[in-house]
Coordinates of C-alpha atoms in Angstrom, one line a residue:
X115 CA 4.2 -25.3 9.7
X116 CA 6.2 -26.4 6.6
X117 CA 9.5 -26.1 8.5
X118 CA 8.1 -28.1 11.4
X119 CA 7.2 -30.9 8.9
X120 CA 10.7 -30.9 7.5
X121 CA 12.3 -31.0 10.9
X122 CA 10.0 -33.9 12.0
X123 CA 10.7 -35.8 8.9
X124 CA 14.4 -35.3 9.4
X125 CA 14.1 -36.4 13.1
X126 CA 12.2 -39.5 12.0
X127 CA 15.0 -40.3 9.5
X128 CA 17.7 -39.7 12.1
X129 CA 15.9 -42.0 14.6
X130 CA 15.7 -44.6 11.9
X131 CA 19.4 -44.4 11.1
X132 CA 20.3 -44.5 14.9
X133 CA 18.0 -47.5 15.4
X134 CA 19.5 -49.3 12.4
X135 CA 23.1 -48.7 13.4
X136 CA 22.4 -49.6 17.0
X137 CA 23.3 -46.1 18.3
X138 CA 20.4 -46.2 20.8
X139 CA 22.1 -49.1 22.5
X140 CA 25.0 -46.9 23.5
X141 CA 25.6 -43.3 24.3
X142 CA 26.4 -42.6 20.6
X143 CA 22.8 -41.5 20.1
X144 CA 23.5 -38.5 22.3
X145 CA 25.6 -36.9 19.6
X146 CA 24.5 -38.8 16.5
X147 CA 20.8 -38.0 16.7
X148 CA 21.1 -34.2 16.8
X149 CA 23.8 -34.2 14.1
X150 CA 21.9 -36.5 11.8
X151 CA 18.7 -34.5 12.4
X152 CA 20.5 -31.2 11.4
X153 CA 22.1 -32.8 8.4
X154 CA 18.9 -34.4 7.2
X155 CA 17.1 -31.1 7.7
X156 CA 19.6 -29.2 5.6
X157 CA 19.4 -31.9 3.0
X158 CA 15.6 -31.8 2.8
X159 CA 15.8 -28.0 2.5
X160 CA 18.1 -28.4 -0.5
X161 CA 15.8 -30.9 -2.0
X162 CA 12.8 -28.6 -1.5
X163 CA 14.7 -25.8 -3.3
X164 CA 15.7 -28.2 -6.2
X165 CA 12.0 -29.3 -6.5
X166 CA 10.9 -25.6 -6.7
X167 CA 13.7 -24.9 -9.3
X168 CA 12.6 -27.9 -11.4
X169 CA 8.9 -26.9 -11.3
X170 CA 9.8 -23.3 -12.4
X171 CA 12.2 -24.5 -15.1
X172 CA 9.2 -26.2 -16.8
X173 CA 7.4 -22.8 -17.1
X174 CA 7.4 -21.3 -20.6
X175 CA 6.8 -17.6 -20.2
X176 CA 6.4 -17.2 -23.9
X177 CA 3.0 -18.8 -23.7
X178 CA 0.1 -16.6 -22.5
X179 CA -1.1 -17.4 -19.0
X180 CA -4.8 -16.9 -19.1
X181 CA -5.8 -18.7 -15.9
X182 CA -4.5 -19.0 -12.4
X183 CA -2.4 -22.1 -11.8
X184 CA -3.6 -23.9 -8.6
X185 CA -0.4 -26.0 -8.4
X186 CA 2.0 -23.0 -8.6
X187 CA -0.2 -21.0 -6.2
X188 CA 0.0 -23.9 -3.8
X189 CA 3.8 -23.9 -4.3
X190 CA 3.9 -20.1 -3.4
X191 CA 1.9 -20.6 -0.2
X192 CA 4.0 -23.5 1.0
X193 CA 7.3 -21.8 0.3
X194 CA 6.2 -18.5 1.7
X195 CA 5.5 -20.2 5.0
X196 CA 8.9 -21.9 4.8
X197 CA 10.8 -18.7 3.9
X198 CA 9.2 -16.7 6.7
X199 CA 10.1 -19.4 9.2
X200 CA 13.7 -19.6 8.1
X201 CA 14.1 -15.9 7.9
X202 CA 12.4 -15.5 11.3
X203 CA 9.8 -12.9 10.0
X204 CA 7.7 -11.6 12.8
X205 CA 4.4 -10.0 12.2
X206 CA 1.2 -8.8 14.0
X207 CA -2.0 -9.1 12.1
X208 CA -5.4 -7.5 12.7
X209 CA -8.4 -6.1 10.8
X210 CA -9.3 -9.2 8.8
X211 CA -12.9 -8.6 9.6
X212 CA -12.7 -5.8 6.9
X213 CA -11.6 -8.2 4.2
X214 CA -14.5 -9.2 1.9
X215 CA -15.6 -12.8 2.5
X216 CA -16.7 -13.3 -1.1
X217 CA -15.9 -11.7 -4.4
X218 CA -12.6 -10.0 -5.5
X219 CA -11.0 -6.8 -4.3
X220 CA -8.1 -4.5 -4.8
X221 CA -5.6 -4.6 -2.0
X222 CA -3.6 -1.3 -1.8
X223 CA -0.6 -1.6 0.6
X224 CA 2.2 0.5 1.8
X225 CA 5.6 -1.2 1.1
X226 CA 7.8 -1.7 4.1
X227 CA 10.1 -4.6 3.1
X228 CA 10.9 -7.1 0.4
X229 CA 9.0 -9.7 2.5
X230 CA 5.7 -7.9 2.0
X231 CA 4.5 -10.0 -0.9
X232 CA 5.3 -13.2 1.0
X233 CA 3.5 -12.1 4.1
X234 CA 0.4 -11.0 2.0
X235 CA 0.3 -14.3 0.1
X236 CA 0.5 -16.1 3.5
X237 CA -2.4 -14.2 5.0
X238 CA -4.6 -13.9 1.9
X239 CA -4.4 -17.4 0.6
X240 CA -8.2 -17.7 -0.1
X241 CA -8.1 -14.4 -2.0
X242 CA -5.7 -15.6 -4.8
X243 CA -3.7 -12.4 -4.9
X244 CA -2.2 -11.4 -8.2
X245 CA 0.3 -8.5 -7.8
X246 CA 1.0 -5.7 -10.1
X247 CA 4.8 -5.5 -10.0
X248 CA 7.4 -3.4 -11.8
X249 CA 8.8 -5.1 -14.9
X250 CA 12.2 -5.4 -13.4
X251 CA 10.9 -8.1 -11.0
X252 CA 10.3 -10.3 -13.9
X253 CA 14.0 -10.8 -14.2
X254 CA 14.2 -12.4 -10.7
X255 CA 15.3 -16.0 -10.6
X256 CA 12.4 -18.5 -9.9
X257 CA 10.2 -15.7 -8.6
X258 CA 9.4 -14.5 -12.1
X259 CA 8.0 -17.9 -13.0
X260 CA 5.9 -18.1 -9.9
X261 CA 4.5 -14.6 -10.6
X262 CA 3.8 -15.5 -14.2
X263 CA 1.8 -18.7 -13.3
X264 CA -0.3 -16.9 -10.7
X265 CA -1.4 -14.0 -13.0
X266 CA 0.9 -11.3 -11.6
X267 CA 1.1 -8.4 -13.9
X268 CA 4.2 -6.6 -15.1
X269 CA 4.1 -2.8 -15.0
X270 CA 6.4 -0.7 -17.3
X271 CA 6.7 2.6 -15.4
X272 CA 8.3 4.3 -18.3
X273 CA 5.6 3.4 -20.9
X274 CA 2.2 4.8 -20.3
X275 CA 0.5 2.7 -23.0
X276 CA 1.9 -0.5 -21.5
X277 CA 1.0 0.6 -18.0
X278 CA -2.6 1.3 -19.1
X279 CA -2.8 -2.2 -20.5
X280 CA -1.7 -3.6 -17.1
X281 CA -4.4 -1.5 -15.4
X282 CA -7.1 -2.9 -17.8
X283 CA -5.8 -6.4 -17.1
X284 CA -6.1 -5.9 -13.4
X285 CA -9.7 -4.6 -13.8
X286 CA -10.5 -7.7 -15.9
X287 CA -9.1 -10.1 -13.3
X288 CA -11.4 -8.6 -10.6
X289 CA -14.5 -8.3 -12.8
X290 CA -14.2 -11.8 -14.2
X291 CA -13.6 -13.3 -10.7
X292 CA -10.2 -14.7 -11.6
X293 CA -8.1 -13.2 -8.8
X294 CA -7.9 -10.3 -6.3
X295 CA -5.3 -7.7 -7.2
X296 CA -2.5 -6.4 -4.9
X297 CA -0.5 -3.3 -5.6
X298 CA 2.2 -1.2 -3.8
X299 CA 1.4 2.3 -5.0
X300 CA 4.6 3.8 -3.6
X301 CA 6.5 1.8 -6.1
X302 CA 9.4 1.0 -3.8
X303 CA 10.1 0.0 -0.2
X304 CA 9.8 2.8 2.3
X305 CA 13.1 3.3 4.2
X306 CA 11.6 5.3 7.0
X307 CA 8.4 3.3 7.7
X308 CA 6.2 6.2 6.5
X309 CA 3.7 6.3 3.7
X310 CA 5.1 8.0 0.6
X311 CA 3.6 9.6 -2.5
X312 CA 1.4 7.3 -4.7
X313 CA 2.5 6.9 -8.3
X314 CA 0.0 7.8 -10.9
X315 CA -2.5 5.1 -12.0
X316 CA -3.3 3.4 -8.7

C-alpha cells in the first residue's frame, strides 16, 4: 500500500512535468512519462530513507525509554509494508481467530528468516509487539533506534543476571498493558525450516 502511494505520487509528478513541458502534445510522452515516473519513484524512495534516518538520528539511546512511542511505531508499520513490497515478500496467513482481541500476550514464534519481525509487525499492528532480541541486534543501523523506541528488549545470552532482568521487563510490559511481547526462542534463523531446540528462559 505504501509503495503504491509512492508510485502514484511519482506518476502524478511525471504527468505534471509532461503537461508543463508540452510532452503530451507530441509522442515524447510515450518515453518521457515512464522514465520520469521511474526516476521520481526512486527519488521518493531515497527521500523516504533519508526521512527515516533523520528520525532515528534524533533518538538518544542513553535516555530510558519507559513508554511506547506511537510515532516510531507508526514509522515501523509504514516501512515494514514498504520493505515487504520492495523485497517481494510473499506470505500466507491464517489462525488470526486465535489471537486475543483484548489484553496483552506472549507471541512465541519459530524463526525462518530475517524478515520475520517485519512480517509480524505488519500483521500484529494492533498488538504493539515489543520483541526480545539478542543484544547484537542493537548494533544494527537505524533498526536499533526503532527497536529502542518501541520497547524492544535486549537479551544478553552470555549473562544470566542480565537475561533475568529482560525476562522481568517482558513480564512487566504484559502485566502493565504496555505492549505484547514477541520472542524467537530458537535464538537464530532455522536453515532447514524445522523447529529447533528452545533456549532456556522462554
